[in-house]
PDB file of C-alpha atoms in Angstrom:
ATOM      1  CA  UNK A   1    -239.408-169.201  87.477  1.00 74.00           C
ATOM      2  CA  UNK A   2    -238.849-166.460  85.021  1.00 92.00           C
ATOM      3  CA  UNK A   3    -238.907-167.557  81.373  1.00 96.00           C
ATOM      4  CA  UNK A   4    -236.173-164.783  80.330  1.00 97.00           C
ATOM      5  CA  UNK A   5    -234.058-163.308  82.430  1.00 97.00           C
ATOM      6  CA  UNK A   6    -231.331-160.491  81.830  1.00 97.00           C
ATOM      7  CA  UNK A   7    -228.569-159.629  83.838  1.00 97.00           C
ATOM      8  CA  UNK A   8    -226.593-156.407  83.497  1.00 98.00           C
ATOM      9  CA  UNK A   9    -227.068-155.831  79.393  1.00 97.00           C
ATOM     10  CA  UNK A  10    -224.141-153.493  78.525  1.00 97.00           C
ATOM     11  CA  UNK A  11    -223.389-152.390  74.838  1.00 97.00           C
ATOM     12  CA  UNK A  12    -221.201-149.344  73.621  1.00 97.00           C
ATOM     13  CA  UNK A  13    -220.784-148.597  69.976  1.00 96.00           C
ATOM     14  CA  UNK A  14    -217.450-146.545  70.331  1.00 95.00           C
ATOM     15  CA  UNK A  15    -217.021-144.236  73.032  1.00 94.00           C
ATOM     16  CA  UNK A  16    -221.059-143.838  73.271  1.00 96.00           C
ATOM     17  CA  UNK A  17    -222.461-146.355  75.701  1.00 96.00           C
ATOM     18  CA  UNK A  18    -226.000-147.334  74.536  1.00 97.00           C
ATOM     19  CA  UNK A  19    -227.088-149.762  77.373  1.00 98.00           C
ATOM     20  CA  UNK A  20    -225.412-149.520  81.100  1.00 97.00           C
ATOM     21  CA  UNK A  21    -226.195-152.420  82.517  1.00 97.00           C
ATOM     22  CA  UNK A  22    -229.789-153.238  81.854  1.00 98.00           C
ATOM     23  CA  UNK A  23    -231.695-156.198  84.573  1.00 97.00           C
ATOM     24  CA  UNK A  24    -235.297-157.488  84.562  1.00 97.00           C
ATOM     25  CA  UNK A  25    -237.180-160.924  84.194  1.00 97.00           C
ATOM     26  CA  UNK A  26    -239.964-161.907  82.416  1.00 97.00           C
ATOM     27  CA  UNK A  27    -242.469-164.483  83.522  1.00 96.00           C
ATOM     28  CA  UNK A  28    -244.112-166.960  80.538  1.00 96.00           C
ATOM     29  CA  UNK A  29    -246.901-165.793  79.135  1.00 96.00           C
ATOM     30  CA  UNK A  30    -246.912-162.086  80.255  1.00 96.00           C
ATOM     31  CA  UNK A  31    -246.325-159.326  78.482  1.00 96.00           C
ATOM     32  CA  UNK A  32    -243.623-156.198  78.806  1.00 97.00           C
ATOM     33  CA  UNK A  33    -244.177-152.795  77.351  1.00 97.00           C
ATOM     34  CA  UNK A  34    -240.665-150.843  76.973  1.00 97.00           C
ATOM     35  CA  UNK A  35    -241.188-147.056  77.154  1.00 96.00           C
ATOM     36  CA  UNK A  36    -238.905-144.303  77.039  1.00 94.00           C
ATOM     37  CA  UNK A  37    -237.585-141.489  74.718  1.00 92.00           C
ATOM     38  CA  UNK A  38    -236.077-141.934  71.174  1.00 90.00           C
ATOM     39  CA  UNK A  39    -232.420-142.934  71.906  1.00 91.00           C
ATOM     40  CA  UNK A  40    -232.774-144.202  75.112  1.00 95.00           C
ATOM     41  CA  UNK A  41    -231.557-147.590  74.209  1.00 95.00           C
ATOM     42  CA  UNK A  42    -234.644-149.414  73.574  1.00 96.00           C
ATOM     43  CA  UNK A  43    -234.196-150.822  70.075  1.00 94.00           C
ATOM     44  CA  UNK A  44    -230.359-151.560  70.863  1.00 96.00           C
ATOM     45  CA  UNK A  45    -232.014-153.953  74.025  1.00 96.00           C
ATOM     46  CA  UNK A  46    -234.127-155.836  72.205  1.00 95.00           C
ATOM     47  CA  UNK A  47    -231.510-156.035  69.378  1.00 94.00           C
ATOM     48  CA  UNK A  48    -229.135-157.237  71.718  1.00 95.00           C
ATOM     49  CA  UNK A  49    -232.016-159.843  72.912  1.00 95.00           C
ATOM     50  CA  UNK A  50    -232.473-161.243  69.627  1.00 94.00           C
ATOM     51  CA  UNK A  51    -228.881-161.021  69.042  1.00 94.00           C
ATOM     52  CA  UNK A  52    -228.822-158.844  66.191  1.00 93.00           C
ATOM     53  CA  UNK A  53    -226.198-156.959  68.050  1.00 93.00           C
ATOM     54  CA  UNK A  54    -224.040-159.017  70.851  1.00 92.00           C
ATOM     55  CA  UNK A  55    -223.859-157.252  74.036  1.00 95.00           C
ATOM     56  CA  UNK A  56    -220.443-156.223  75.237  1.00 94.00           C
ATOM     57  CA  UNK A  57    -221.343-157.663  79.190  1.00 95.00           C
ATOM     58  CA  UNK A  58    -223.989-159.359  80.825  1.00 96.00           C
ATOM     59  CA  UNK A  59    -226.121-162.969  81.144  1.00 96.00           C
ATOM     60  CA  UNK A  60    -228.822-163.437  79.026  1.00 96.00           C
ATOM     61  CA  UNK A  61    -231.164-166.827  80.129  1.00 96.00           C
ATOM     62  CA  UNK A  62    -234.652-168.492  78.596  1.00 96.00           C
ATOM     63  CA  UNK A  63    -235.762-170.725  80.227  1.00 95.00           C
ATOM     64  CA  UNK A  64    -232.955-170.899  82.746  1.00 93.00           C
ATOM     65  CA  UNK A  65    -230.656-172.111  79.688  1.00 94.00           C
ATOM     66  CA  UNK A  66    -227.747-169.468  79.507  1.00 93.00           C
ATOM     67  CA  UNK A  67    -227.880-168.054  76.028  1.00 94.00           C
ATOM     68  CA  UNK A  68    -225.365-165.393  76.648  1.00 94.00           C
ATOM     69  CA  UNK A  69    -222.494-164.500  79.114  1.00 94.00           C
ATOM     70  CA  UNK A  70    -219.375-162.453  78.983  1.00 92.00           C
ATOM     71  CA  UNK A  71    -218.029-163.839  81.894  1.00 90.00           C
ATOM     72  CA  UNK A  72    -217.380-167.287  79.750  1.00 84.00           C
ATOM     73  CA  UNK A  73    -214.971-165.105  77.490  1.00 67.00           C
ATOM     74  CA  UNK A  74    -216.791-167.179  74.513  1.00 74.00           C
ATOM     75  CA  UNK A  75    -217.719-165.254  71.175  1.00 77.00           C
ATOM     76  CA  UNK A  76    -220.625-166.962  69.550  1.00 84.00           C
ATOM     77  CA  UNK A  77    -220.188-169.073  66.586  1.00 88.00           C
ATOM     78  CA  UNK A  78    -222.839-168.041  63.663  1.00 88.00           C
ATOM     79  CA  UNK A  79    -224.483-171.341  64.140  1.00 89.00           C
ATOM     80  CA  UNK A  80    -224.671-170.575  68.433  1.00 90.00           C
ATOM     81  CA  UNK A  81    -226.457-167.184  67.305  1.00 91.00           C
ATOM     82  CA  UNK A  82    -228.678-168.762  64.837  1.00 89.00           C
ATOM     83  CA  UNK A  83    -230.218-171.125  67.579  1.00 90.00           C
ATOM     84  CA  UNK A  84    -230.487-168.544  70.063  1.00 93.00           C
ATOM     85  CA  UNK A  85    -232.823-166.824  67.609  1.00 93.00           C
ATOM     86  CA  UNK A  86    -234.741-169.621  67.181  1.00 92.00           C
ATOM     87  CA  UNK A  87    -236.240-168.667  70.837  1.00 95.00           C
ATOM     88  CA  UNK A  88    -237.290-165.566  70.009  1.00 96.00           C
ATOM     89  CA  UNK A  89    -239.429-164.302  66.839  1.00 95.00           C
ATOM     90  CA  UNK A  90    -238.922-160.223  66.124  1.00 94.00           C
ATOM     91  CA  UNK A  91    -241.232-157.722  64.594  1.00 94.00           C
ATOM     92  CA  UNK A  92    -239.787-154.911  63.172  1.00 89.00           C
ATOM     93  CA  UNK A  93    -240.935-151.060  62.535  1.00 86.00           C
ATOM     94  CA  UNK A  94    -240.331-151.346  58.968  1.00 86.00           C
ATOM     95  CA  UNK A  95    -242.232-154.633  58.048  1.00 87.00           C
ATOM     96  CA  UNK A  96    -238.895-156.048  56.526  1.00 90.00           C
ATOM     97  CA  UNK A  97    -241.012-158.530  53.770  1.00 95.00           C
ATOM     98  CA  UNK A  98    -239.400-159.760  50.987  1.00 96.00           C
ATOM     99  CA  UNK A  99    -240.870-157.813  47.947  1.00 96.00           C
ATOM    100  CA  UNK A 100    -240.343-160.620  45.511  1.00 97.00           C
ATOM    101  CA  UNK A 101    -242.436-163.533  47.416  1.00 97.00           C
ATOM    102  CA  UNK A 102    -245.859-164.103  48.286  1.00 98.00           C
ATOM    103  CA  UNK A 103    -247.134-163.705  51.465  1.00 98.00           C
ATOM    104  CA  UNK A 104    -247.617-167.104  51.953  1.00 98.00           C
ATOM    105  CA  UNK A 105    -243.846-167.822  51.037  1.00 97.00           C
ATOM    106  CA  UNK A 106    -243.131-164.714  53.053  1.00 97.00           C
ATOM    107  CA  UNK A 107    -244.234-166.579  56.120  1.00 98.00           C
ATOM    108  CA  UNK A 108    -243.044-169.845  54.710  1.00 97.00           C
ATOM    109  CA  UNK A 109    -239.706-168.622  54.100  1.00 96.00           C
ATOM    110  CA  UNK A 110    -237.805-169.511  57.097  1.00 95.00           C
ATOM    111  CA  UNK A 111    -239.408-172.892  58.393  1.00 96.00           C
ATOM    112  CA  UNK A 112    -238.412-174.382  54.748  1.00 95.00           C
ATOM    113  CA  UNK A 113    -235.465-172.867  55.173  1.00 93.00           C
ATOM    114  CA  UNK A 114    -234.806-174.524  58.833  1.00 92.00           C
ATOM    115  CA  UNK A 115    -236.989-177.733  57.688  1.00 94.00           C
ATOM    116  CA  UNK A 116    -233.791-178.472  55.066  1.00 92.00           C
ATOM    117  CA  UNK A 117    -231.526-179.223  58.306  1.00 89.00           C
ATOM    118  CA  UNK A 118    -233.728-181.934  59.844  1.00 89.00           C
ATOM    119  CA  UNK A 119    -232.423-185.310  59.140  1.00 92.00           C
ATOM    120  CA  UNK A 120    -235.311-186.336  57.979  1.00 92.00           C
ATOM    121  CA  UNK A 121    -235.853-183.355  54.970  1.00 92.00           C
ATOM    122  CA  UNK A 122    -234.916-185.285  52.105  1.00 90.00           C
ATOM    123  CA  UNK A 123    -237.105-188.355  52.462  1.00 92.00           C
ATOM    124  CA  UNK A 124    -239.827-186.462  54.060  1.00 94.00           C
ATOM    125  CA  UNK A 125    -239.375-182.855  51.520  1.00 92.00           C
ATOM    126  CA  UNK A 126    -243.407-182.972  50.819  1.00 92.00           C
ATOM    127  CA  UNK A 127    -244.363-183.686  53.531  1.00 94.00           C
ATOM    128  CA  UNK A 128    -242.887-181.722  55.822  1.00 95.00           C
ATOM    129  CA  UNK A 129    -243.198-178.825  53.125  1.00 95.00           C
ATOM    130  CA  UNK A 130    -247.024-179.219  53.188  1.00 96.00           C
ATOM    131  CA  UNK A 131    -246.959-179.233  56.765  1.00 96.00           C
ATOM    132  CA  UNK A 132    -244.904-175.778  57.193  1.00 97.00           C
ATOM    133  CA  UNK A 133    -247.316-174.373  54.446  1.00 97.00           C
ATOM    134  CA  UNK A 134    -250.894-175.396  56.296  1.00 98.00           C
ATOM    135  CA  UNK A 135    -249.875-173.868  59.337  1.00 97.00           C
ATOM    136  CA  UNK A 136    -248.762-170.681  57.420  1.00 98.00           C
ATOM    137  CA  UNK A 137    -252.378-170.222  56.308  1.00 98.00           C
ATOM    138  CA  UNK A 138    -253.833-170.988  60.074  1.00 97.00           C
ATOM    139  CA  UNK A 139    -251.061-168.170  60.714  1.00 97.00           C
ATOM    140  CA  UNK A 140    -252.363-165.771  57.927  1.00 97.00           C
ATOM    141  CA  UNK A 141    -255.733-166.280  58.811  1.00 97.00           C
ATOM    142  CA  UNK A 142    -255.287-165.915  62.356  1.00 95.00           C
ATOM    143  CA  UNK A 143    -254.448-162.310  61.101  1.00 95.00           C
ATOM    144  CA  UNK A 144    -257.493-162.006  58.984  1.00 94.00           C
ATOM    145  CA  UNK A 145    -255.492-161.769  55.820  1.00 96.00           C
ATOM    146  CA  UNK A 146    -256.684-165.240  54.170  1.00 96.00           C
ATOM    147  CA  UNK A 147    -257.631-164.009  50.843  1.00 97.00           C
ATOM    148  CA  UNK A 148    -254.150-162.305  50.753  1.00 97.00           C
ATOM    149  CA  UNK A 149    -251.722-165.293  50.649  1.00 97.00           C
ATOM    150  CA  UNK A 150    -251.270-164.724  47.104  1.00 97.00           C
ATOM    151  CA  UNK A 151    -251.012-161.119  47.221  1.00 98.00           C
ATOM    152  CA  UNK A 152    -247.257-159.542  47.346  1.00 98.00           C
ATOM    153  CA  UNK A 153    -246.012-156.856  49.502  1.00 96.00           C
ATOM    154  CA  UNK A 154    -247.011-153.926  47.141  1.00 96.00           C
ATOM    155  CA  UNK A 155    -249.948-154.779  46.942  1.00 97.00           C
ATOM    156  CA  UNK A 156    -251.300-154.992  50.602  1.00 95.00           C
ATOM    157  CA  UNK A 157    -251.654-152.065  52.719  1.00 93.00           C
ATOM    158  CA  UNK A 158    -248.626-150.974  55.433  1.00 92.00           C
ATOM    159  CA  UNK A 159    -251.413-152.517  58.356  1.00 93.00           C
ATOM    160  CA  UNK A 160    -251.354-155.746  56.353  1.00 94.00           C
ATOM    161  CA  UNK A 161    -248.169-155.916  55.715  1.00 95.00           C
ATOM    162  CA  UNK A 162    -247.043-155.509  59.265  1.00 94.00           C
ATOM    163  CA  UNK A 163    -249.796-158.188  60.300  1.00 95.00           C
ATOM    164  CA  UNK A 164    -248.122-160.730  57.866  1.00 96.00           C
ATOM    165  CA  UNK A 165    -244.738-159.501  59.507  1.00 96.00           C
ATOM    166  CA  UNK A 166    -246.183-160.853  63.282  1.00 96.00           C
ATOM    167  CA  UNK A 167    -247.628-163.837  61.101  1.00 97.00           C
ATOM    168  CA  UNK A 168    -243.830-164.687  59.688  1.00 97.00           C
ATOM    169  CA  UNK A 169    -242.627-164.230  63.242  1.00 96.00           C
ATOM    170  CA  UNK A 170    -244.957-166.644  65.218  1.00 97.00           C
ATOM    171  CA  UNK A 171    -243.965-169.299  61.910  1.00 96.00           C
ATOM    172  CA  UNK A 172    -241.067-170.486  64.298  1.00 95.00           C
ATOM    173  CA  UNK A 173    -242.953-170.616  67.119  1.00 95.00           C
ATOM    174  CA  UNK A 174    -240.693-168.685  69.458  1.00 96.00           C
ATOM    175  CA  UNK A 175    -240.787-168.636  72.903  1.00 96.00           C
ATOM    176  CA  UNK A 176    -241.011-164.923  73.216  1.00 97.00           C
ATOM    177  CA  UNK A 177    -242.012-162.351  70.759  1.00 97.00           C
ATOM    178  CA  UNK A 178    -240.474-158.356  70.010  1.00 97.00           C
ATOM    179  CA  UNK A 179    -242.297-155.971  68.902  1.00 96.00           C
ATOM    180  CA  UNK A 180    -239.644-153.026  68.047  1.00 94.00           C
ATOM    181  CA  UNK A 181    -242.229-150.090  67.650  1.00 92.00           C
ATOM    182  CA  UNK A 182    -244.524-152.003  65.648  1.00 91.00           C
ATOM    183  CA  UNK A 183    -247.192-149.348  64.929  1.00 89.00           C
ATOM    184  CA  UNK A 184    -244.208-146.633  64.399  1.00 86.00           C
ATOM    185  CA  UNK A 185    -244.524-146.842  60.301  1.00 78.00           C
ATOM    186  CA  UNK A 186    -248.307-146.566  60.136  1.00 85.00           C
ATOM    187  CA  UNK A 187    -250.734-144.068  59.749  1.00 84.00           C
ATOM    188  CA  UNK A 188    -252.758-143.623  63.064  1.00 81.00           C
ATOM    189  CA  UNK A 189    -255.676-144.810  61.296  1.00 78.00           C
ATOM    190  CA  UNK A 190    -253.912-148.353  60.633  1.00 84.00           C
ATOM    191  CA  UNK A 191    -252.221-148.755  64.245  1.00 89.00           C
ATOM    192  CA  UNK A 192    -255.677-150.081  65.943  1.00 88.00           C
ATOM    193  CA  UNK A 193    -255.437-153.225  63.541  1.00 89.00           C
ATOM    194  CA  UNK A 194    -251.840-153.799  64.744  1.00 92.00           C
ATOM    195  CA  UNK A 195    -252.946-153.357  68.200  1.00 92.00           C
ATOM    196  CA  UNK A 196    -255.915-155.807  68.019  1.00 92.00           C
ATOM    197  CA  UNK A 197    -253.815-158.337  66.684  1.00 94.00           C
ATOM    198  CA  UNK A 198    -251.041-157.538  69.481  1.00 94.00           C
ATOM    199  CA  UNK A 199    -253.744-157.759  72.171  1.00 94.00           C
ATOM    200  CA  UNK A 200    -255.259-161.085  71.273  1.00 94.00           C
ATOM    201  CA  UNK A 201    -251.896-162.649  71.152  1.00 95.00           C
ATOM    202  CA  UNK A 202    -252.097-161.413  74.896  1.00 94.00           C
ATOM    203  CA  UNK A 203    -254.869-163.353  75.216  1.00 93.00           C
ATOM    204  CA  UNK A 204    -253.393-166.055  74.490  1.00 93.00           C
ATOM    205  CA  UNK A 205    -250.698-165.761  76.882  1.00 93.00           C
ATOM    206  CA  UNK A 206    -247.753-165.313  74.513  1.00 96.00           C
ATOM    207  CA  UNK A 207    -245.205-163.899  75.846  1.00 97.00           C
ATOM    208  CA  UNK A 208    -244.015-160.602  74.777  1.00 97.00           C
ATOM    209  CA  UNK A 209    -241.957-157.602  74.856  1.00 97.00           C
ATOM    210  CA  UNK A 210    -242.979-154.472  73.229  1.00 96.00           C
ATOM    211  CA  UNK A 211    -241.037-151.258  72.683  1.00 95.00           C
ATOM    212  CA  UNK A 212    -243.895-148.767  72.023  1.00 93.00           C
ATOM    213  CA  UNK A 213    -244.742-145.435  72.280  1.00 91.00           C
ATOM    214  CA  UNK A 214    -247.844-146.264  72.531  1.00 91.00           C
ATOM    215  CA  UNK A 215    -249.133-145.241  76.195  1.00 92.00           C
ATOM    216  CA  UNK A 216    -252.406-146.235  76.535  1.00 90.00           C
ATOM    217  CA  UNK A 217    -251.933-149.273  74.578  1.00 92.00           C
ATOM    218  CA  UNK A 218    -249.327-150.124  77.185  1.00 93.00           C
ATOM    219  CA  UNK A 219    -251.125-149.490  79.601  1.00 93.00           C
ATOM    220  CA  UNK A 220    -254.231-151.832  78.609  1.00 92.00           C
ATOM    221  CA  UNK A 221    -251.933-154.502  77.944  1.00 94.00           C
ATOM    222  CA  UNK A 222    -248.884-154.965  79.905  1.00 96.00           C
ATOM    223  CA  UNK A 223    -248.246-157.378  82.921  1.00 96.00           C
ATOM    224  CA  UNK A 224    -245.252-155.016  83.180  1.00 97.00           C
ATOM    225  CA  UNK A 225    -243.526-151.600  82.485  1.00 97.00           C
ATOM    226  CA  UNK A 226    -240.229-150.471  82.085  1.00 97.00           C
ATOM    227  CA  UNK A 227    -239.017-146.997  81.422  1.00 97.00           C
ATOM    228  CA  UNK A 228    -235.696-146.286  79.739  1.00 97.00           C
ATOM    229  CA  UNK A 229    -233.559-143.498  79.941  1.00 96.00           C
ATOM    230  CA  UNK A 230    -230.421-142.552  78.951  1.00 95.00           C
ATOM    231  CA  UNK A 231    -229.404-146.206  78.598  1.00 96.00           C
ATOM    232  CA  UNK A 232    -230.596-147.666  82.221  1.00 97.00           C
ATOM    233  CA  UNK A 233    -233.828-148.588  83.640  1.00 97.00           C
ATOM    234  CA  UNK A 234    -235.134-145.561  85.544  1.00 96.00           C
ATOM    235  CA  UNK A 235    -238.366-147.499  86.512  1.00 97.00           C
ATOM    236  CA  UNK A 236    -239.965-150.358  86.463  1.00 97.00           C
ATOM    237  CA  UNK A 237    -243.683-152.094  87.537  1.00 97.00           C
ATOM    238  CA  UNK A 238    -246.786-152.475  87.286  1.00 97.00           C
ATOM    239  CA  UNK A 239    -248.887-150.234  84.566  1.00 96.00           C
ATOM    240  CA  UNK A 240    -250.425-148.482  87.623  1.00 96.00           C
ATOM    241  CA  UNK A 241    -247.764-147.908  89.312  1.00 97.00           C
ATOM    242  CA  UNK A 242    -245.554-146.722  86.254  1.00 96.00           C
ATOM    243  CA  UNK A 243    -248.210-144.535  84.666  1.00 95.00           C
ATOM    244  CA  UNK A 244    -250.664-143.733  87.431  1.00 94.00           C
ATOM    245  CA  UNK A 245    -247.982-143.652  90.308  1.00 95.00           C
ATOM    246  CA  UNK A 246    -244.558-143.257  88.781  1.00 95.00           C
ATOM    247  CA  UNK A 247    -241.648-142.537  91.469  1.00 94.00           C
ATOM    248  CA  UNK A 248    -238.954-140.876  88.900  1.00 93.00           C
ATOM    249  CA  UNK A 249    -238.988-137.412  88.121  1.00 94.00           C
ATOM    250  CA  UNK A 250    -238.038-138.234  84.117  1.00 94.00           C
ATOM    251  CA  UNK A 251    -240.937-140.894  84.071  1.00 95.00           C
ATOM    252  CA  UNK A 252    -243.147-138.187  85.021  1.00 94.00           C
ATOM    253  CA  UNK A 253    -241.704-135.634  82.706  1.00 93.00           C
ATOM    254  CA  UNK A 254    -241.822-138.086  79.904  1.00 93.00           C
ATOM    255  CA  UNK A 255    -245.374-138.710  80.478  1.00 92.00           C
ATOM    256  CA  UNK A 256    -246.542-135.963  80.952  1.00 89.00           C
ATOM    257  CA  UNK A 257    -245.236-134.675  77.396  1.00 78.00           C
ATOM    258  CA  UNK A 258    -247.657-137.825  76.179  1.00 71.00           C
ATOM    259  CA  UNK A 259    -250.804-136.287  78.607  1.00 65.00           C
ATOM    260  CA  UNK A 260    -250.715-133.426  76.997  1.00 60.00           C
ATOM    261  CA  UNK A 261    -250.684-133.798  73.591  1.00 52.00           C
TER     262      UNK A 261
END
């Protein structure tokens, strides 16, 4: 059974429609590279995943619990959205730290923050604070930035910074993980650190979905491909058969710009 699963994704900001009815399923524990040209609706999907955005129609499921459907007629609440994102953890292009805290508190942040509704918080504060904080420094070492935790966002480099970003984002422990172009904001040099860390998460069999330009990355990693255009999925698979065998006539144009560059 497919861990998440998403059924006819539309969203239109005005008269422009972004997504036209996106479908595809994810399995736990593999991983999904989204390709596809800038504004082909890529970073509105996974926007619309995390709900950032809320899709105008269309099912969204994890874990065949129904986190999303415009067929009920039923807006979310702010505290329905808030514990849909608890399923998912997002890293964005830009990093997105807080400037004034640590990187330890940047990746404490939002555990403390959802620690305070337990009903056990106020008896248990230390506790449960130390707790949150000793797994933030497995996290920060898992992403070789140990000596860092007391080092703030100016001071680290944009590679580190992103790799405290994927740190703050596995702090919830979501079921799946975005990656919204995660290597976009770095200098090539930098992107093979991201990429490391990205690919030993694979390893691990987290699940994932990655919008990335990124081809042979994608390639390497991916259980599964999807190519984007103009708002719908013009193909899906395998890496071989997306990038080695592709069908559609824009999949091959689109790679072929990436071949020869």
């Amino acid at each position: 059974m497919a861990l998440l699963e998403v059924t006819d994704i539309t969203k239109s900001f005005g008269k422009t429609e972004v997504l036209k009815g996106i479908s595809f399923s994810l399995e736990k524990g593999n991983v999904l590279s989204i390709i596809g040209s800038s504004g082909s609706g890529k970073t509105t999907l996974l926007r619309c995943l995390n709900f950032l955005e809320e899709a105008d129609g269309g099912i969204i499921r994890v874990d065949n619990k129904v986190l999303f459907d415009s067929n009920t007629q039923h807006a979310l609440t702010d505290a329905e959205i808030r514990q849909n994102r608890l399923h998912f953890g997002l890293v964005f292009q830009n990093f997105n730290l807080f400037p004034q805290y640590s990187v330890l508190e940047n990746v404490c942040l939002a555990p403390k923050l959802h620690a305070k509704e337990r009903p056990d918080y106020k008896t248990n504060a230390k506790e449960i604070c130390d707790e949150i904080e000793a797994k933030a420094r497995k996290l920060i070492d898992d992403v070789g930035l140990s000596a860092k935790c007391d080092a703030y966002p100016c001071e680290l480099s944009g590679g580190q910074q992103q790799r405290v970003a994927i740190a703050r984002a596995l702090a919830m422990d979501p079921e799946i993980l975005f990656f919204d172009e995660p290597t976009s904001a770095l200098d090539p040099e930098l992107t093979g650190e991201i990429l490391r860390v990205i690919k030993e998460l694979a390893t691990r069999e987290m699940t994932m979905v990655i919008v990335t330009h990124e081809m042979q990355f994608a390639a390497e990693v991916s259980d599964q491909v999807i190519f984007m255009d103009d708002g719908v999925i013009a193909e899906q698979g395998t890496p071989d058969e997306v990038f080695v065998h592709p069908k559609n006539e824009r999949t091959k144009a689109f790679l072929s710009r990436y071949n020869n560059q």
